[in-house]
Each structure stands twice: as structure tokens, then as C-alpha cells.
Coordinates of C-alpha atoms in Angstrom, one line a residue:
M189 CA -23.5 -13.7 9.0
T190 CA -23.0 -13.3 12.8
I191 CA -21.1 -10.4 14.3
D192 CA -18.2 -12.7 15.0
D193 CA -18.1 -13.8 11.4
S194 CA -18.1 -10.2 10.2
I195 CA -15.2 -9.4 12.6
E196 CA -13.3 -12.4 11.3
T197 CA -13.9 -11.4 7.6
R198 CA -12.7 -7.9 8.3
F199 CA -9.7 -9.2 10.2
L200 CA -8.6 -11.6 7.4
L201 CA -9.4 -9.4 4.4
G202 CA -8.7 -6.0 5.9
S203 CA -6.0 -6.4 8.5
V204 CA -4.0 -9.5 7.4
M205 CA -4.4 -9.3 3.6
Q206 CA -4.8 -5.6 3.5
I207 CA -7.0 -5.6 0.4
A208 CA -7.3 -1.9 0.6
V209 CA -4.2 -1.7 -1.6
L210 CA -6.3 -3.1 -4.5
T211 CA -8.5 0.0 -4.6
H212 CA -5.5 1.7 -6.1
A213 CA -5.8 -0.5 -9.2
T214 CA -7.6 0.9 -12.2
A215 CA -10.2 -1.9 -12.1
F216 CA -11.3 -1.0 -8.6
K217 CA -10.7 2.7 -8.5
D218 CA -14.4 3.5 -7.8
R219 CA -14.7 0.9 -5.0
D220 CA -13.7 1.1 -1.3
V221 CA -13.1 -1.6 1.2
E222 CA -16.4 -1.1 3.0
Q223 CA -18.2 -1.9 -0.2
F224 CA -16.3 -5.2 -0.4
F225 CA -17.1 -6.0 3.2
R226 CA -20.8 -5.3 2.6
L227 CA -20.8 -7.5 -0.5
V228 CA -19.4 -10.4 1.6
E229 CA -22.1 -9.8 4.2
D230 CA -24.8 -9.7 1.5
G231 CA -23.5 -13.0 0.1
A232 CA -23.6 -14.5 3.6
G233 CA -27.2 -13.3 4.0
F234 CA -28.2 -14.9 0.6
A235 CA -26.5 -18.2 1.5
E236 CA -28.2 -18.3 4.9
T237 CA -31.7 -17.8 3.5
A238 CA -31.6 -19.4 0.1
L239 CA -28.9 -22.2 0.2
A240 CA -28.3 -23.4 3.7
P241 CA -32.0 -24.5 4.5
L242 CA -31.7 -27.0 1.6
N243 CA -28.5 -28.6 2.6
R244 CA -29.8 -31.0 5.2
S245 CA -33.0 -31.9 3.2
G246 CA -31.0 -32.3 0.0
D247 CA -28.6 -34.7 1.8
E248 CA -31.4 -36.7 3.3
N249 CA -33.6 -36.9 0.1
G250 CA -30.9 -37.1 -2.5
V251 CA -31.1 -37.1 -6.2
S252 CA -33.8 -39.3 -7.9
F253 CA -32.8 -41.1 -11.1
K254 CA -35.5 -42.5 -13.4
N255 CA -35.6 -43.2 -17.1
R256 CA -32.0 -42.0 -17.5
S257 CA -32.9 -38.7 -16.0
A258 CA -31.8 -37.1 -12.7
K259 CA -34.1 -34.9 -10.6
L260 CA -32.6 -32.7 -7.9
P261 CA -34.1 -32.5 -4.4
K262 CA -37.1 -30.3 -3.7
G263 CA -36.3 -26.6 -3.5
F264 CA -33.1 -26.8 -5.6
K265 CA -34.7 -25.4 -8.7
S266 CA -36.1 -22.5 -6.8
A267 CA -32.7 -21.8 -5.3
W268 CA -31.2 -21.8 -8.8
K269 CA -33.7 -19.3 -10.0
N270 CA -32.8 -17.1 -7.0
I271 CA -29.2 -17.3 -7.9
Q272 CA -30.0 -16.1 -11.4
K273 CA -32.4 -13.4 -10.1
G274 CA -29.7 -12.0 -7.8
N275 CA -26.9 -12.5 -10.4
W276 CA -24.9 -14.4 -7.7
Q277 CA -23.4 -16.6 -10.4
N278 CA -21.2 -13.5 -11.2
I279 CA -19.2 -14.2 -8.0
C280 CA -17.6 -17.2 -9.7
R281 CA -16.4 -14.9 -12.4
G282 CA -14.8 -12.3 -10.1
M283 CA -17.7 -9.9 -10.4
G284 CA -20.4 -8.5 -8.1
P285 CA -24.1 -9.1 -8.7
D286 CA -24.1 -5.7 -10.4
G287 CA -21.7 -6.9 -13.0
Q288 CA -18.8 -4.7 -11.8
P289 CA -15.4 -6.4 -11.2
I290 CA -14.4 -7.3 -7.7
P291 CA -11.1 -8.6 -6.4
E292 CA -10.7 -12.4 -6.5
S293 CA -9.8 -12.3 -2.8
V294 CA -13.3 -10.9 -2.1
A295 CA -15.0 -13.3 -4.5
I296 CA -13.4 -16.4 -3.0
G297 CA -14.7 -15.3 0.5
I298 CA -18.2 -15.4 -0.8
Q299 CA -17.6 -18.6 -2.7
E300 CA -16.4 -20.2 0.6
I301 CA -19.7 -19.1 2.3
F302 CA -21.8 -20.6 -0.5
F303 CA -19.8 -23.8 -0.3
A304 CA -20.3 -24.0 3.4
A305 CA -24.0 -23.4 3.0
N306 CA -24.7 -26.0 0.3
P307 CA -21.9 -27.7 -1.5
A308 CA -24.3 -29.6 -3.8
I309 CA -25.8 -26.4 -5.3
Y310 CA -22.4 -24.7 -5.3
Y311 CA -20.7 -27.5 -7.3
T312 CA -23.4 -27.2 -9.9
L313 CA -22.9 -23.5 -10.1
A314 CA -19.1 -23.6 -10.1
S315 CA -18.9 -26.2 -12.8
T316 CA -21.3 -24.2 -15.0
I317 CA -19.3 -21.0 -14.7
Q318 CA -16.0 -22.9 -15.1
V319 CA -17.1 -24.4 -18.4
G320 CA -18.2 -20.9 -19.5
K321 CA -14.9 -19.3 -18.5
L322 CA -12.8 -21.9 -20.4
I323 CA -14.9 -21.6 -23.5
Q324 CA -14.6 -17.8 -23.4
Q325 CA -10.8 -18.0 -22.9
Y326 CA -9.9 -20.8 -25.4
G327 CA -12.9 -21.2 -27.8
D328 CA -13.1 -19.5 -31.1
E329 CA -15.5 -16.6 -31.8
K330 CA -18.3 -18.8 -33.0
L331 CA -18.1 -21.2 -30.1
T332 CA -18.0 -18.4 -27.6
S333 CA -20.9 -16.6 -29.1
I334 CA -23.1 -19.7 -28.9
F335 CA -22.3 -20.9 -25.3
R336 CA -20.8 -18.1 -23.2
E337 CA -23.8 -16.0 -22.2
K338 CA -26.1 -19.0 -21.9
L339 CA -23.7 -20.4 -19.3
F340 CA -22.8 -17.2 -17.5
S341 CA -26.5 -16.4 -17.0
C342 CA -27.1 -20.0 -15.8
E343 CA -29.8 -20.4 -18.5
W344 CA -27.8 -23.5 -19.5
S345 CA -25.6 -25.5 -17.2
G346 CA -22.1 -26.9 -17.6
A347 CA -20.2 -30.0 -16.4
L348 CA -16.6 -31.2 -16.6
G349 CA -16.0 -34.8 -17.8
L350 CA -12.4 -35.6 -17.0
Y351 CA -12.4 -39.2 -15.8
E352 CA -12.8 -42.6 -17.4
Y353 CA -13.2 -46.1 -16.0
G354 CA -10.1 -47.3 -14.1
D355 CA -8.3 -44.0 -14.5
T356 CA -5.9 -43.1 -11.7
H357 CA -3.5 -40.8 -13.5
H358 CA -5.9 -38.1 -14.7
L359 CA -6.3 -39.0 -18.3
E360 CA -3.0 -38.4 -20.0
H361 CA -4.3 -41.0 -22.4
P362 CA -8.1 -40.7 -22.7
R363 CA -10.0 -43.4 -24.5
T364 CA -12.8 -41.1 -25.5
A365 CA -12.1 -40.4 -29.2
A366 CA -12.6 -37.3 -31.3
V367 CA -12.5 -37.6 -35.1
Q368 CA -12.3 -34.4 -37.1
K369 CA -15.1 -33.6 -39.5
K370 CA -16.1 -30.5 -41.4
G371 CA -16.7 -27.8 -38.7
Y372 CA -16.9 -30.2 -35.7
Y373 CA -15.5 -33.4 -34.2
S374 CA -17.4 -36.7 -33.9
I375 CA -17.2 -37.9 -30.3
T376 CA -17.4 -41.5 -29.0
G377 CA -16.6 -42.6 -25.5
L378 CA -17.7 -42.9 -21.9
K379 CA -17.0 -40.5 -19.0
E380 CA -17.2 -41.4 -15.3
R381 CA -17.8 -39.3 -12.2
V382 CA -19.2 -36.3 -14.0
I383 CA -20.3 -34.0 -11.2
A384 CA -23.7 -32.2 -11.9
G385 CA -23.7 -34.4 -15.0
D386 CA -27.5 -34.3 -15.2
H387 CA -30.4 -32.4 -13.5
D388 CA -33.7 -30.6 -14.1
L389 CA -32.5 -27.1 -13.5
N390 CA -32.6 -26.0 -17.1
E391 CA -33.1 -27.2 -20.7
N392 CA -29.5 -27.8 -21.9
L393 CA -26.2 -28.9 -20.5
I394 CA -22.7 -28.3 -22.0
Y395 CA -20.1 -30.9 -21.2
L396 CA -16.4 -30.0 -21.4
I397 CA -14.5 -33.2 -21.8
T398 CA -11.0 -34.4 -22.5
T399 CA -10.6 -36.5 -25.7
G400 CA -7.8 -38.1 -27.6
L401 CA -7.0 -36.5 -31.0
E402 CA -6.0 -38.4 -34.1
T403 CA -2.8 -36.9 -35.4
G404 CA -1.5 -39.5 -37.8
K405 CA 1.9 -39.5 -36.1
K406 CA 2.7 -42.8 -34.4
G407 CA 3.4 -42.5 -30.7
E408 CA 2.2 -38.8 -30.5
N409 CA 0.0 -38.1 -27.5
K410 CA -2.4 -35.2 -28.2
I411 CA -5.5 -34.4 -26.3
G412 CA -8.1 -31.7 -26.5
L413 CA -10.9 -30.0 -24.5
M414 CA -14.2 -30.4 -26.3
A415 CA -17.4 -28.5 -25.7
V416 CA -20.2 -31.1 -26.2
P417 CA -23.8 -29.9 -25.8
R418 CA -26.5 -32.3 -24.9
F419 CA -28.7 -30.5 -27.4
R420 CA -27.0 -28.7 -30.3
L421 CA -28.5 -25.8 -32.1
E422 CA -29.4 -26.3 -35.8
D423 CA -31.3 -23.6 -37.7
G424 CA -32.5 -22.2 -34.3
Q425 CA -33.8 -25.6 -33.2
M426 CA -32.5 -27.8 -30.3
V427 CA -31.4 -31.1 -31.7
D428 CA -30.5 -34.3 -29.8
N429 CA -26.7 -34.6 -29.8
G430 CA -26.2 -38.2 -28.9
V431 CA -25.4 -37.6 -25.2
R432 CA -26.8 -40.2 -22.9
V433 CA -26.8 -40.5 -19.1
E434 CA -26.1 -44.1 -18.3
S435 CA -26.4 -43.9 -14.5
A436 CA -26.1 -41.6 -11.5
Y437 CA -23.8 -42.8 -8.7
A438 CA -25.0 -43.2 -5.1
T439 CA -22.2 -42.0 -2.9
T440 CA -22.0 -41.5 0.9
G441 CA -21.9 -37.7 0.5
L442 CA -23.0 -34.8 -1.7
K443 CA -26.3 -36.6 -2.2
G444 CA -27.9 -33.4 -3.5
V445 CA -25.9 -33.3 -6.7
P446 CA -25.7 -36.2 -9.3
C447 CA -22.4 -37.8 -10.1
C448 CA -23.0 -39.4 -13.4
K449 CA -21.7 -41.9 -16.0
I450 CA -22.2 -40.2 -19.4
S451 CA -21.8 -41.8 -22.9
F452 CA -21.2 -39.9 -26.1
G453 CA -22.1 -41.2 -29.5
S454 CA -23.3 -44.6 -28.3
D455 CA -26.5 -44.7 -30.4
K456 CA -26.2 -41.7 -32.8
E457 CA -23.6 -39.1 -33.8
C458 CA -22.4 -36.8 -31.1
R459 CA -20.8 -33.6 -32.2
G460 CA -18.1 -31.8 -30.1
F461 CA -16.3 -28.5 -30.7
L462 CA -12.6 -28.2 -29.9
L463 CA -11.3 -25.3 -27.8
E464 CA -8.9 -24.4 -30.6
N465 CA -6.9 -21.7 -28.8
L466 CA -5.5 -24.2 -26.3
S467 CA -2.5 -26.4 -26.9
T468 CA -3.2 -30.1 -27.4
D469 CA -0.3 -31.1 -25.2
P470 CA -1.6 -33.0 -22.1
E471 CA 0.3 -30.8 -19.6
A472 CA -1.2 -27.6 -21.1
V473 CA -4.7 -29.0 -21.1
F474 CA -4.6 -29.9 -17.4
S475 CA -2.8 -26.7 -16.4
V476 CA -5.9 -24.7 -17.5
L477 CA -8.0 -26.7 -15.0
E478 CA -6.3 -25.2 -12.0
D479 CA -9.2 -22.9 -11.2
W480 CA -11.5 -26.0 -11.1
Y481 CA -9.1 -27.9 -8.8
A482 CA -9.0 -24.9 -6.5
Q483 CA -12.7 -25.5 -5.9
F484 CA -11.9 -28.8 -4.1
T485 CA -9.5 -27.0 -1.8
L486 CA -12.2 -24.4 -1.1
H487 CA -14.6 -27.2 -0.3
S488 CA -12.1 -28.4 2.3
V489 CA -11.9 -25.0 3.9
A490 CA -15.7 -24.7 4.0
Q491 CA -16.3 -28.2 5.4
T492 CA -13.7 -27.8 8.1
R493 CA -15.3 -24.6 9.1
N494 CA -18.7 -26.3 9.4
A495 CA -17.2 -29.1 11.4
C496 CA -15.5 -26.7 13.8
F497 CA -18.7 -24.9 14.6
D498 CA -20.7 -28.1 14.9
L499 CA -18.3 -29.7 17.3
K500 CA -18.1 -26.5 19.4
A501 CA -21.9 -26.5 19.7
Y502 CA -21.9 -30.2 20.6
S503 CA -19.3 -29.6 23.3
C504 CA -21.6 -27.2 25.0
Q505 CA -24.7 -29.3 24.9
S506 CA -26.4 -30.6 28.1
Q507 CA -25.9 -34.3 28.5
P508 CA -28.8 -36.7 29.4
N509 CA -30.2 -36.1 32.9
D510 CA -28.0 -33.0 33.2
S511 CA -29.4 -29.5 33.8
T512 CA -26.0 -27.8 33.0
P513 CA -23.6 -28.3 30.1
S514 CA -21.0 -31.0 30.8
R515 CA -17.7 -29.4 31.6
D516 CA -16.0 -32.7 31.2
L517 CA -17.2 -33.1 27.6
E518 CA -16.1 -29.6 26.8
L519 CA -12.6 -30.1 28.1
S520 CA -12.2 -33.5 26.4
L521 CA -13.1 -31.9 23.0
T522 CA -10.9 -28.8 23.4
P523 CA -7.7 -30.3 21.7
V524 CA -9.6 -31.5 18.7
L525 CA -11.5 -28.2 18.5
I526 CA -8.2 -26.4 18.4
H527 CA -6.9 -28.8 15.8
L528 CA -10.0 -28.2 13.5
K529 CA -9.7 -24.4 14.1
S530 CA -6.0 -24.4 13.3
V531 CA -6.5 -26.3 10.0
Y532 CA -9.4 -24.2 9.1
E533 CA -7.9 -20.8 9.8
G534 CA -4.4 -21.7 8.4
L535 CA -5.8 -23.3 5.2
Q536 CA -8.4 -20.5 4.8
G537 CA -5.6 -17.9 5.1
A538 CA -3.4 -19.7 2.5
I539 CA -6.2 -20.1 0.0
H540 CA -7.5 -16.5 0.4
M541 CA -4.0 -15.2 0.1
S542 CA -3.5 -17.2 -3.1
A543 CA -6.5 -15.3 -4.5
F544 CA -4.9 -12.1 -3.4
Y545 CA -1.8 -13.2 -5.3
L546 CA -4.0 -13.6 -8.4
D547 CA -5.3 -10.0 -7.9
C548 CA -1.7 -8.8 -7.7
I549 CA -0.8 -10.6 -10.9
Q550 CA -3.8 -9.2 -12.8
H551 CA -3.8 -5.7 -11.4
G552 CA -0.4 -5.0 -9.7
A553 CA 2.8 -3.6 -10.9
E554 CA 4.7 -5.4 -13.7
G555 CA 7.8 -5.9 -11.5
Q556 CA 5.9 -7.9 -8.9
R557 CA 4.1 -10.3 -11.2
E558 CA 6.9 -12.9 -11.4
Y559 CA 7.1 -13.2 -7.6
F560 CA 3.3 -13.5 -7.1
S561 CA 3.0 -15.9 -10.1
D562 CA 5.6 -18.2 -8.6
L563 CA 3.9 -18.2 -5.2
L564 CA 0.5 -18.8 -6.8
T565 CA 1.9 -21.8 -8.8
L566 CA 3.5 -23.3 -5.8
Y567 CA 0.4 -22.8 -3.5
R568 CA -2.0 -24.3 -6.0
S569 CA 0.2 -27.3 -6.7
I570 CA 0.4 -28.0 -3.0
F571 CA -3.1 -27.2 -1.7
K572 CA -5.2 -29.1 -4.4
S573 CA -4.1 -32.3 -2.6
Y574 CA -3.1 -31.0 0.9
G575 CA -6.4 -29.3 1.6
S576 CA -8.6 -32.4 1.2
V577 CA -6.2 -34.8 3.0
S578 CA -5.5 -32.5 6.0
S579 CA -9.2 -31.6 6.4
I580 CA -10.3 -35.3 6.2
E581 CA -7.7 -36.1 9.0
A582 CA -9.0 -33.3 11.2
L583 CA -12.7 -34.2 10.6
A584 CA -12.0 -37.9 11.4
K585 CA -10.4 -36.8 14.7
G586 CA -13.4 -34.7 15.5
L587 CA -15.8 -37.6 14.8
R588 CA -13.8 -40.0 17.0
Q589 CA -13.5 -37.5 19.9
G590 CA -17.1 -36.5 19.6
G591 CA -18.3 -40.0 20.1
G592 CA -22.0 -40.0 19.5
I593 CA -22.0 -37.0 17.2
A594 CA -21.5 -39.3 14.2
F595 CA -24.8 -41.0 15.0
D596 CA -26.7 -37.7 15.5
P597 CA -29.0 -37.1 12.5
E598 CA -28.6 -33.4 12.8
S599 CA -24.8 -33.5 13.0
I600 CA -23.1 -31.2 10.5
I601 CA -19.6 -32.6 11.1
E602 CA -20.8 -36.1 10.0
Q603 CA -22.3 -34.7 6.8
S604 CA -19.2 -32.6 6.2
F605 CA -17.0 -35.7 6.5
R606 CA -19.1 -37.6 4.0
D607 CA -19.3 -34.7 1.6
L608 CA -15.5 -34.1 1.7
H609 CA -14.8 -37.8 1.1
T610 CA -17.0 -37.6 -2.0
G611 CA -15.3 -34.4 -3.1
M612 CA -11.9 -36.3 -3.0
L613 CA -13.3 -38.9 -5.4
I614 CA -14.1 -36.3 -8.0
G615 CA -11.0 -34.2 -7.3
P616 CA -7.5 -34.7 -8.6
D617 CA -5.6 -37.9 -7.6
E618 CA -3.5 -37.1 -4.6
N619 CA -0.6 -39.5 -5.5
R620 CA -0.4 -38.0 -9.0
V621 CA -0.5 -34.4 -7.6
A622 CA 2.3 -35.2 -5.1
E623 CA 4.5 -36.8 -7.7
L624 CA 4.0 -34.0 -10.2
F625 CA 4.8 -31.5 -7.5
L626 CA 8.0 -33.2 -6.5
D627 CA 9.3 -34.2 -10.0
Q628 CA 8.3 -31.1 -12.0
I629 CA 6.8 -28.1 -10.1
L630 CA 9.3 -27.8 -7.3
P631 CA 12.5 -28.2 -9.3
S632 CA 11.3 -26.1 -12.2
K633 CA 13.0 -22.9 -13.3
K634 CA 16.1 -24.0 -11.4
G635 CA 14.4 -23.9 -8.1
R636 CA 13.1 -20.3 -8.5
L637 CA 9.7 -21.2 -7.0
F638 CA 11.3 -22.5 -3.9
S639 CA 13.4 -19.4 -3.6
Q640 CA 10.3 -17.2 -3.8
L641 CA 8.7 -19.2 -1.0
L642 CA 11.8 -18.7 1.2
K643 CA 11.6 -15.0 0.3
Q644 CA 8.0 -14.9 1.5
F645 CA 9.0 -16.6 4.8
E646 CA 11.6 -13.8 5.4
T647 CA 8.8 -11.3 5.8
I648 CA 8.2 -12.7 9.4
D649 CA 10.2 -10.5 11.7
A650 CA 10.4 -12.1 15.1
H651 CA 11.8 -8.9 16.6
L652 CA 8.4 -7.3 16.4
V653 CA 6.7 -10.2 18.2
M654 CA 5.7 -9.4 21.8
S655 CA 4.4 -12.6 23.4
E656 CA 6.9 -15.3 24.5
S657 CA 4.7 -18.2 23.2
L658 CA 4.6 -16.7 19.7
I659 CA 8.4 -16.2 19.7
E660 CA 8.9 -19.8 20.5
T661 CA 6.3 -20.8 17.8
I662 CA 8.3 -18.9 15.2
A663 CA 11.5 -20.5 16.3
I664 CA 10.2 -24.0 15.9
W665 CA 8.6 -23.2 12.6
R666 CA 11.9 -21.9 11.3
D667 CA 13.5 -25.2 12.2
Y668 CA 11.1 -26.9 9.7
I669 CA 12.0 -24.4 7.0
G670 CA 15.5 -25.7 7.5
G671 CA 14.1 -29.2 6.9
L672 CA 12.5 -28.1 3.7
I673 CA 15.8 -26.7 2.5
V674 CA 17.4 -30.1 3.2
L675 CA 14.7 -32.0 1.3
F676 CA 14.9 -29.6 -1.6
G677 CA 18.6 -30.2 -1.9
D678 CA 17.9 -34.0 -1.9
I679 CA 15.3 -33.6 -4.6
M680 CA 17.7 -31.6 -6.8
E681 CA 20.5 -34.0 -6.2
G682 CA 18.3 -36.9 -6.9
Q683 CA 17.3 -35.4 -10.3
K684 CA 20.9 -35.2 -11.3
Q685 CA 21.5 -38.9 -10.4
A686 CA 18.2 -40.1 -11.9
D687 CA 17.3 -41.1 -8.4
I688 CA 13.6 -42.1 -8.1
R689 CA 13.7 -42.7 -4.4
I690 CA 12.0 -39.5 -3.1
S691 CA 9.2 -39.3 -5.7
T692 CA 8.5 -43.0 -5.4
L693 CA 8.4 -43.3 -1.6
Y694 CA 7.9 -39.9 -0.1
A695 CA 6.0 -37.6 -2.5
K696 CA 2.8 -37.4 -0.4
Q697 CA 4.8 -36.9 2.9
I698 CA 7.0 -34.1 1.4
L699 CA 4.0 -32.3 -0.1
K700 CA 2.3 -32.6 3.4
L701 CA 5.3 -31.1 5.0
F702 CA 5.3 -28.2 2.6
G703 CA 1.6 -27.7 3.2
D704 CA 2.0 -27.8 7.0
V705 CA 4.9 -25.2 6.9
I706 CA 2.8 -22.8 4.7
V707 CA -0.3 -23.2 6.8
C708 CA 1.7 -22.5 9.9
Y709 CA 3.1 -19.4 8.2
H710 CA -0.4 -18.1 7.7
L711 CA -1.3 -18.8 11.3
I712 CA 1.7 -16.9 12.4
I713 CA 1.0 -13.8 10.3
Q714 CA -2.6 -13.9 11.7
A715 CA -1.2 -14.2 15.2
I716 CA 1.2 -11.3 14.7
E717 CA -1.7 -9.1 13.4
A718 CA -3.7 -10.2 16.5
E719 CA -0.9 -9.0 18.7
R720 CA -0.9 -5.6 17.0
I721 CA -4.6 -5.3 17.8
L722 CA -4.0 -6.4 21.4
A723 CA -1.2 -3.8 21.7
E724 CA -3.6 -1.1 20.4
E725 CA -6.1 -2.1 23.1
G726 CA -3.5 -1.8 25.8
A727 CA -2.9 -5.4 26.6
N728 CA 0.0 -6.3 28.9
F729 CA 2.1 -8.9 27.1
Y730 CA 4.1 -9.8 30.2
N731 CA 1.0 -11.5 31.7
L732 CA -1.3 -12.1 28.8
R733 CA -3.3 -14.9 30.3
Q734 CA -4.4 -12.7 33.2
E735 CA -5.2 -9.9 30.8
V736 CA -7.6 -12.2 28.9
A737 CA -9.2 -13.3 32.2
R738 CA -9.6 -9.6 33.1
D739 CA -11.0 -8.5 29.7
P740 CA -12.9 -11.2 27.6
A741 CA -12.6 -8.9 24.6
F742 CA -9.0 -9.9 24.4
E743 CA -9.8 -13.6 24.1
K744 CA -10.5 -13.7 20.3
W745 CA -7.1 -12.2 19.6
Y746 CA -5.2 -14.2 22.2
N747 CA -6.7 -17.4 20.7
K748 CA -4.9 -16.6 17.4
I749 CA -1.6 -16.9 19.2
L750 CA -2.6 -20.1 20.9
T751 CA -3.8 -21.6 17.6
A752 CA -0.4 -21.0 15.9
E753 CA 1.4 -22.5 18.9
F754 CA -0.9 -25.6 18.9
F755 CA -0.3 -26.2 15.2
V756 CA 3.5 -26.1 15.5
V757 CA 3.6 -28.4 18.6
H758 CA 0.9 -30.9 17.6
I759 CA 0.8 -30.9 13.8
L760 CA 4.0 -29.6 12.3
S761 CA 6.2 -31.5 14.9
L762 CA 4.9 -34.8 13.6
Q763 CA 6.9 -34.2 10.4
E764 CA 10.2 -34.7 12.3
S765 CA 10.3 -38.4 11.4
T766 CA 9.6 -37.7 7.7
I767 CA 12.7 -35.5 7.4
R768 CA 14.9 -37.9 9.3
L769 CA 13.7 -40.9 7.4
I770 CA 14.3 -39.4 4.0
Q771 CA 17.8 -38.3 5.1
K772 CA 18.7 -42.0 5.7
R773 CA 18.5 -42.5 1.9
P774 CA 16.9 -46.0 1.9
Q775 CA 17.7 -46.6 -1.8
A776 CA 19.0 -50.1 -1.0
T777 CA 15.6 -51.0 0.5
L778 CA 13.8 -49.8 -2.6
E779 CA 16.1 -51.9 -4.8
L780 CA 15.6 -54.9 -2.7
I781 CA 11.9 -54.7 -3.0

């Protein structure tokens, strides 16, 4: 971690999020903020030495697949052992390597660093711990005692099997079947796109899969989450459980981790174990996967960060036959660099703040939990689609503007673009997410979630802002809050009239607008905090540009203001047409089609 990275971490966690308040919670009473900062810096050091050096080679060499068995690139097994040795897998559980609890807002900072260093290894780690956490939370005592510690220690690995062939609606009706037997379920079916579905890191792998459940009631749709081991324990012996790896997909990105097709019970009985403490209603099953979906948003943050740094380095490179860096190239790339930076910093702020909301829910006062729970629900429902889509758009712009960078074998932005595209394939379907957000999440509880969001926005006090550009930025941003209010009214009115117009035509656009407004909010609160730091350092706000020219130390904080201004003018303002188009109510056009 560089000095600049350390300053940014302290700024976001310490100044903007003010995680010091969490040290008053019973769980963290023996900790202080400096310990949290040191932990993030230690995590960055581990990522730099053990994970990052394998990212490029892993992408170039990829996974080998022979005799229905996948082998990870050279060095991955050693890195996995180093993760176990340092207990870094605990970070995915909200714990430090010493096993002591840490705030989720600190843990997610380290997870982002791991993701940026090597997404292939991190996806394998994250899926393992996610399977362990879900078994611990919803499995019975016997199931938990068998699998939990094996997964949490990374002695065994875990993988989530959620997709089937041709599925675009996230398996409300899985074809994989589970027939109840005495003490287990007999599983038959095929799962596609199982990330980290096979590898040579350890001796056993536990799949957590969605299956249909026979209920005997006609028309009743029940599904369950099943823990299915590749090898099951019988009398202390590892026994083949009828799980077969049919193939490993070759994708354009994430080549260091296998994405597999897995069959269950194709040639011998396959036994699975139901997570019995979880409802078998499809909506309940998928709601518990929110932590897993959040990983795809975190991937977007990490890859946008990588692309931003890569393009910045590229802009300063000497051109052929040039003895000095090309000023023309640097100037031409400045707009796309600011675009990448604004998406990265705003999205990072939103995702890290959602982790802070989770801390407040778990450790804060009872009276605040409803407010933070509503915000967390809203944030997660928006950003699990918004993060990937917005990051892909920004990275594509960086590749276009960067010209030859896409053909540079050492280009990080090109690898990030491919990895993020593959991440979208294994993540939730963006159309489905947008429709669910518009039809169920946003209008739920009589619009309480939306009211809580507006209440959050009211915390911005423009009277405390000192720079003219930030005052104007806030004014424009507030105009778009007005647009959200108009659209929310249309959504609620459409529900009363059974009007499918908005959810059919504009779900993705409206979700994008909500995401842009929230990202802009986080850029603004970071800019306001940067102004406070500038004021403490004696900056003259009547001529801030000259102040920055006089003292380069001011530039970092001044750039926070410019980034918020750029996002409002160049990103958020593009949403003007969306609001106006929806207000035209083109129901007749839909009916004509």
C-alpha cells in the first residue's frame, strides 16, 4: 500500500465514514481506529506480495482441464496455503486474522484490496466462506458440525451452483430435483457456470445448490438450498458422492478460476442435505444470497480502481521516439480518467457505506436499526446490477480513449475489462434485478425505503459548503432528486392501475438513475469533507485554483470537489432524457407493439 493509498483509506474510513464511533460498541470496545487502519495496511501488504504477482500469470496460463479435473495455474496452491497460514480467510467472515471481530466496513476494505490483487483467487476464497456462512446460519446442528470448520479453515472449499442451462430469471423453477430420503435428499440435475467449481487446492469441495422440492401439492413452487459434498463422510471415510465435473468453460476473463458445468447423480446416487432453517419460498432463498451478490459489486469497484491507475500510468508514458512524456496524450485521456475516478470513488463510497450500515444494524442502537436496514436493502438491490454495468461502461470508454492500451500485453485495464465481463456472466441477471427493484423493492412498505433515502439526502447542508463549484454541483444533484420523486410517484400510481409500462420499458434506466444519484451523493459528501480539510490547512476558497497551484498539497482534496462536479455534469445529466421520456407515458406505443 502506497502512502497515497493509506491517506485515501484513512480519509474514507476515518473522516467520511467516521468508523471511530464503532469502537463504542461492545464487540469492538478493546479496539481503536489505528488498529483497524494497520489491519487494512497489513492486508494490502499480503495482497501485494502473495496475490498480485500471480494475477497476470494466472490470466495468461489459465486453468488446465484434463480427465474431468481442473488444475489451477502455477503458484495458486502456494497462495492458498499462505491465506490459511495467515488466517486471511477470516476477513470474509468479518474477523481479523487473530480471530477477533472487526467491523464489516473494515473487512470490506481488505476484501476490495484482495479482489483488485487477484480476482481469480478471491472468488475461490469468497465462495468457500460464503458457503460456510450459509451452512452455519441455516443448517441444522449435525450439518454445521460436519462442514463449518472445514470450510472456514479453507481445508475444504465451497462453490455456489445457482444457474441452469437457458436460465435468465435466476432459477425460480430449478430443474435440479431433490427427493427426500431418510436423513438426506437424493439429488439429480445439472448446474452451469459454477465459479470455482473444481480445482486442486484441497481434497473436498462442498456445493451449495438450488433444487426443486417435491411437495405433493399441485402448482406449489418450493425450492431449497442443498449442501452437496463431492465426497461425503461415512464411518470416517471419504466416499464418492456422485458429483461429476462435465466441463470447464473457457471465458475471455477470470482465466485463473474454473467456471464449470457440474452434474449430480448422473451415474450413481448423489446425496444432498437441506438447509432446514431456511424457508423454501423462492424469494426467501434468494434473499439470503445478498452477501454473495455483493461480491460482484465489490469486483466492479476493484476492477475500476485497477483500470483508473493503469490508464493514469499509460497517460504519462513516453511515446515512440519521444524523450519526454506526451502532454497531448495526457490531456486527451484526462476526461476519461476523471470518469473512471468518479465511478470508482463514488461506487466505493456507496459500497463501503453499506458495510457501515450493516455494522450499525448489528452493533448500533435499537432505534436506528430500521433506518439503516432500509438503506442497506435499497443500496444492495440497486448496486448488485448498477455496479457492474456502470463499471463496464467506464472501462470501455477507457479502452477506446486509450487506443493501443487494449493491445498492450501488460495492460491492466484490458484484463480488468475482460474479468468484469466474465463476472457479469456469473452474477445476477441485470434485467431481473431491475424489474424486481421497480416492482417489489422500491414500493415495499408503502414507500418507506424511498422515504429513508430522501431522509439520508437531507443530511447534505449546502450552507456549510465553501466553494462555488460544489454549491452548483449540489444544486444540480438536487434537481435529479426531484426527478426520482416524480418517477416514484409514477411507479406507485402504475401499481394501482396495474400499469406494466415502467417495469417493462424502463426498469434498467430507472435503476441506473437511482444508482447515479446515490453515487453522486457519496462523491458530494467526500467533497464536503475534503473542503473541511482544506479549510483546516488554511486554503482560500475565493480563489481555490490559485491556491492549488501555490501549494500542491491541496490538489488531492481539490480534486475531490472536481470529481463530484464532473459526475454531475457528464454522467448524471445524461439522465435528463430518461425522466422526460417516462413522463410522456408511452402506454399507447406499448399496446401497439
